[in-house]
CSV table of C-alpha atoms in Angstrom, one decimal:
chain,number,residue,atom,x,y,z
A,1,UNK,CA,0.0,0.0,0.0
A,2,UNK,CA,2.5,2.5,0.8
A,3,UNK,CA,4.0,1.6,-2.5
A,4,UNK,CA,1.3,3.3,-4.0
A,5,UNK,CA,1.1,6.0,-1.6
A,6,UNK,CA,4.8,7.0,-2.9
A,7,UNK,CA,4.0,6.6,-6.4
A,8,UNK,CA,0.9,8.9,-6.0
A,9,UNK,CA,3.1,11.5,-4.0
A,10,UNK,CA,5.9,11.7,-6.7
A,11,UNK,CA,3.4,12.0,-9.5
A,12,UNK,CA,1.7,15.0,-8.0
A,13,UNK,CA,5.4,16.5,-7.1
A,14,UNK,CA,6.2,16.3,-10.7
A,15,UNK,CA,2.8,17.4,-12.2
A,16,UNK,CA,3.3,20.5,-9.8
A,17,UNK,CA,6.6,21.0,-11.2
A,18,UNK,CA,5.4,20.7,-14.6
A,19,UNK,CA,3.0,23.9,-14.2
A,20,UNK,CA,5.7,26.1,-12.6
A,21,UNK,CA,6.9,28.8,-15.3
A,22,UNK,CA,10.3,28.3,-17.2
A,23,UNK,CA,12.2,30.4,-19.1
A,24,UNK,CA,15.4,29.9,-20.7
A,25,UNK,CA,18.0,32.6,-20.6
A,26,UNK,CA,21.1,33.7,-22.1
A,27,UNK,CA,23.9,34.9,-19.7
A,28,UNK,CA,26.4,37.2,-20.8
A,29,UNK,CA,27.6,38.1,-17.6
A,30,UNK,CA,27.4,37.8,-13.5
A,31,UNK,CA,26.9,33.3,-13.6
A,32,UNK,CA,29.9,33.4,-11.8
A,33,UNK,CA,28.3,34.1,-9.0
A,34,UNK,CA,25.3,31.3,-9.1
A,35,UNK,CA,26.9,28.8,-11.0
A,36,UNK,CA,30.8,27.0,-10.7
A,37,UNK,CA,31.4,26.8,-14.3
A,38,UNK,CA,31.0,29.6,-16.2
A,39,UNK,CA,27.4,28.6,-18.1
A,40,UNK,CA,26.0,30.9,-20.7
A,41,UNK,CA,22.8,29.3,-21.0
A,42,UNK,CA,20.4,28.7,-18.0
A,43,UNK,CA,16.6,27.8,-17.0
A,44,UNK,CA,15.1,29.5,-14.4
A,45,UNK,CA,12.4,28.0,-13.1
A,46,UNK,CA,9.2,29.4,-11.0
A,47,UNK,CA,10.2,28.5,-6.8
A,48,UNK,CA,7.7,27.2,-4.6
A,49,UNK,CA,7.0,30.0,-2.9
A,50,UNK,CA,6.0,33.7,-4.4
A,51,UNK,CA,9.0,35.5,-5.5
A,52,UNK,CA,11.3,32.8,-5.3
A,53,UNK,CA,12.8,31.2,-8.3
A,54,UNK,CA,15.2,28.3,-8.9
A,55,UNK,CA,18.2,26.9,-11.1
A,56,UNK,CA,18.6,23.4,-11.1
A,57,UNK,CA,17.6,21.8,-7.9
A,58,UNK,CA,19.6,23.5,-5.1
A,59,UNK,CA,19.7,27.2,-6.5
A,60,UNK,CA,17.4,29.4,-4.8
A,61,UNK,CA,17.0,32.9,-4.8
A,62,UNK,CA,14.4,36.0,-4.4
A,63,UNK,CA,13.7,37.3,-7.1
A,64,UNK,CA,13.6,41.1,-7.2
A,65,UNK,CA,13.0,42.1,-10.2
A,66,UNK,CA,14.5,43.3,-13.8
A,67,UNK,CA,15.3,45.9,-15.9
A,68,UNK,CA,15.7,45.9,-19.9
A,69,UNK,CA,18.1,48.5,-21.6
A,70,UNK,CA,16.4,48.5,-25.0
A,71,UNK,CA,19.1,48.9,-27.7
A,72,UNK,CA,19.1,48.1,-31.7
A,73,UNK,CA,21.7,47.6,-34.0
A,74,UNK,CA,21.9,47.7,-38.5
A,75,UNK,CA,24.2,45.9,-40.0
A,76,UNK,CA,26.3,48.1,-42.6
A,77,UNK,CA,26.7,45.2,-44.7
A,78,UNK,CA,23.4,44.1,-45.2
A,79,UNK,CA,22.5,47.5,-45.6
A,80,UNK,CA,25.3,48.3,-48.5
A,81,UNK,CA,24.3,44.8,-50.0
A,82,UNK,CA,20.3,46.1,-50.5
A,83,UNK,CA,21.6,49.2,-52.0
A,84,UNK,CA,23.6,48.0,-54.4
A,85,UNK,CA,21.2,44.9,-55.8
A,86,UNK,CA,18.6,47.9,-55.2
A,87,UNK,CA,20.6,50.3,-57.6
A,88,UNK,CA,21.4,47.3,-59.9
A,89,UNK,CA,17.9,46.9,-60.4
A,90,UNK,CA,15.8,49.7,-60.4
A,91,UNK,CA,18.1,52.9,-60.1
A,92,UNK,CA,17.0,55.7,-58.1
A,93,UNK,CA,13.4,54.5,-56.1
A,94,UNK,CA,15.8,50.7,-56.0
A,95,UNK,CA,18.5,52.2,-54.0
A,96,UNK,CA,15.9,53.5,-51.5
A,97,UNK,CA,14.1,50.4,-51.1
A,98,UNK,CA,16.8,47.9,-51.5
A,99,UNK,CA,18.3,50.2,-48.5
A,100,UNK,CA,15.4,50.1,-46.7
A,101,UNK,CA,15.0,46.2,-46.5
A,102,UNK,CA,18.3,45.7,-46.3
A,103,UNK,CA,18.6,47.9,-43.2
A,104,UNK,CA,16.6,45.8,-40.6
A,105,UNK,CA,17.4,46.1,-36.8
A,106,UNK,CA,18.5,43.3,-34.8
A,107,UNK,CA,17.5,43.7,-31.5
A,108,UNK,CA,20.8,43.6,-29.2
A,109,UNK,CA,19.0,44.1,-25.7
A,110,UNK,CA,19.6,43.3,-23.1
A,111,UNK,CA,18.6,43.4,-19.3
A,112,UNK,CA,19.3,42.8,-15.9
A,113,UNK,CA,17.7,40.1,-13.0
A,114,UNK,CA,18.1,41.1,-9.7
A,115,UNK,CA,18.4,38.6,-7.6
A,116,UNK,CA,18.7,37.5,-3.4
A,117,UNK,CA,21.0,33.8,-2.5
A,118,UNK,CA,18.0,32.7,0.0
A,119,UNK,CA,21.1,30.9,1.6
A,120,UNK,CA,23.8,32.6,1.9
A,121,UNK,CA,21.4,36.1,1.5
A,122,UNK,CA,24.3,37.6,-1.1
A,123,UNK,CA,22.9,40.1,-4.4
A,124,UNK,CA,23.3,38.7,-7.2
A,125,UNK,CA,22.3,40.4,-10.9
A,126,UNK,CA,22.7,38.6,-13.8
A,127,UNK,CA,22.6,40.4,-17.4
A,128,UNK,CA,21.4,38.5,-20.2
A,129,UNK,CA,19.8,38.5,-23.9
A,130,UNK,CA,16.3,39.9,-23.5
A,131,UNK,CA,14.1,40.8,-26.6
A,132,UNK,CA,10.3,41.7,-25.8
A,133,UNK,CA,9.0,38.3,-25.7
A,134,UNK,CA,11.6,37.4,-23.0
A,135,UNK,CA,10.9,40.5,-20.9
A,136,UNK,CA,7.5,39.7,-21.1
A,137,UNK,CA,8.1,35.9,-19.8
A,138,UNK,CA,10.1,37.2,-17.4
A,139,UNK,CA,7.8,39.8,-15.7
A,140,UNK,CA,5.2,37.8,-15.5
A,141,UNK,CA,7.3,36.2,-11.9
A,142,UNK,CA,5.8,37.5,-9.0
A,143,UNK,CA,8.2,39.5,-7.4
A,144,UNK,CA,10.2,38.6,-4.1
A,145,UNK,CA,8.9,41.0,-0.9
A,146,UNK,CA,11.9,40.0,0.9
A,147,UNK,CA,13.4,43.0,2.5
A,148,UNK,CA,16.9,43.2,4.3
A,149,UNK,CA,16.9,42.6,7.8
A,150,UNK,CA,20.1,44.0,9.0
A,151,UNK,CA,19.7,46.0,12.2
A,152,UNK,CA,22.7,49.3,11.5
A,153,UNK,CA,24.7,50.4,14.9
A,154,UNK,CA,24.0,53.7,16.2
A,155,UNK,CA,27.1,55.8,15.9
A,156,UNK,CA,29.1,55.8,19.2
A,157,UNK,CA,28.8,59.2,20.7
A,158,UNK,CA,31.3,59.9,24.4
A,159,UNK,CA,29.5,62.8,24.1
A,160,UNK,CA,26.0,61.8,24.5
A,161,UNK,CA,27.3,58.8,26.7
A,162,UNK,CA,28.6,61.2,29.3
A,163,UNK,CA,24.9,63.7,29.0
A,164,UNK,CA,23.1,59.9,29.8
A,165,UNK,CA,25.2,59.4,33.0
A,166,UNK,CA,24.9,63.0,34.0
A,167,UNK,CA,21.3,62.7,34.0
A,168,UNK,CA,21.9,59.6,36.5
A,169,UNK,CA,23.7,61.7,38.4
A,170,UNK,CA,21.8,64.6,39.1
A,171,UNK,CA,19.0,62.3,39.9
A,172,UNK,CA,21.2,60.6,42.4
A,173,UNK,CA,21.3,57.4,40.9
A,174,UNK,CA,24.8,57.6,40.7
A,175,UNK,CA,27.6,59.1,42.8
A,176,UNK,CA,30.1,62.0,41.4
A,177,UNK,CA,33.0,59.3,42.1
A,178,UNK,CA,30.8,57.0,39.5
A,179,UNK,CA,29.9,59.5,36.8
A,180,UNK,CA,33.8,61.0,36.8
A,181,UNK,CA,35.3,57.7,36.6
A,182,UNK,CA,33.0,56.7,33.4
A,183,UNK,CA,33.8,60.3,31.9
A,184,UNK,CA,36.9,59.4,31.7
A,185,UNK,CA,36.7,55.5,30.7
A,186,UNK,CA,34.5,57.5,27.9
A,187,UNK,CA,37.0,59.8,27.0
A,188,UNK,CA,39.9,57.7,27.1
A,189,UNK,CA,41.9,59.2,29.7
């Protein structure tokens, strides 16, 4: 019985698995600091919880968000090659066209994940290849609403140190032997 029991739990893991969004990237740069070997090509894979996403088994993170820097490029030869067979074949209004088609953008964007090591609780940001379609799969992650939790120090004043055991002293908490030998433990004497 239990037999089945397992077979019924591992089916439902992987059917679960099977509707989490994928998307495959392409890294240009910052694997280094998720994977060992420097990969150029990834999935990353919807986590279990909202906001979280995964690569491969182990790799967790939060995923904060991303940012696309929208860039085009033309290539010169393609666009010399329509002009000429343009020119070649109907001069003047040819040139133009053959130009013209010859001319079409490739879209070189690219854009940045931002994302949080749920371990070890590092940044990471990893920029890759990211045409419309992509930014599109890629939005549609929930976002992580994980927020640092690291408590800053309070600057170390002698100053205000010394006005805290005043106060003690003037309401007699303290004795003027105390208060002078902490003013100058403060000050460093």
């Amino acid at each position: 019985m239990s037999f089945f029991k397992e077979i019924k739990k591992e089916m439902k893991r992987q059917m679960g698995e099977a509707s989490k969004r994928r998307v495959q990237i392409e890294i240009l740069s910052g694997a280094n600091q998720i994977f060992v070997f420097n990969v150029k090509k990834a999935t990353m894979v919807e986590g279990d919880s909202p906001g979280e996403v995964t690569f491969g088994k182990d790799l967790k993170f939060y995923f904060l968000g991303i940012d696309r820097d929208r860039s085009h490029s033309r290539s010169v030869g393609k666009t010399a090659a329509g002009t000429i067979i343009g020119s070649v074949l109907l001069p003047g209004v040819g040139t133009v066209v053959g130009a013209a088609i010859g001319a079409k953008k490739k879209d070189t964007s690219v854009a940045e994940i931002d994302l949080i090591n749920i371990d070890t609780k590092q940044p990471v940001t990893l920029v890759i290849k990211c045409d419309p379609a992509k930014m599109k799969e890629l939005s549609s992650f929930p976002l992580s609403s994980y927020k640092e939790e690291t408590e800053f120090p309070q600057p170390f004043s002698a100053a205000d140190e010394i006005l805290k055991y005043k106060e003690l002293l003037e309401a007699d908490i303290i004795t003027q032997e105390e208060f002078n030998e902490k003013k100058k433990e403060l000050l460093g004497l």
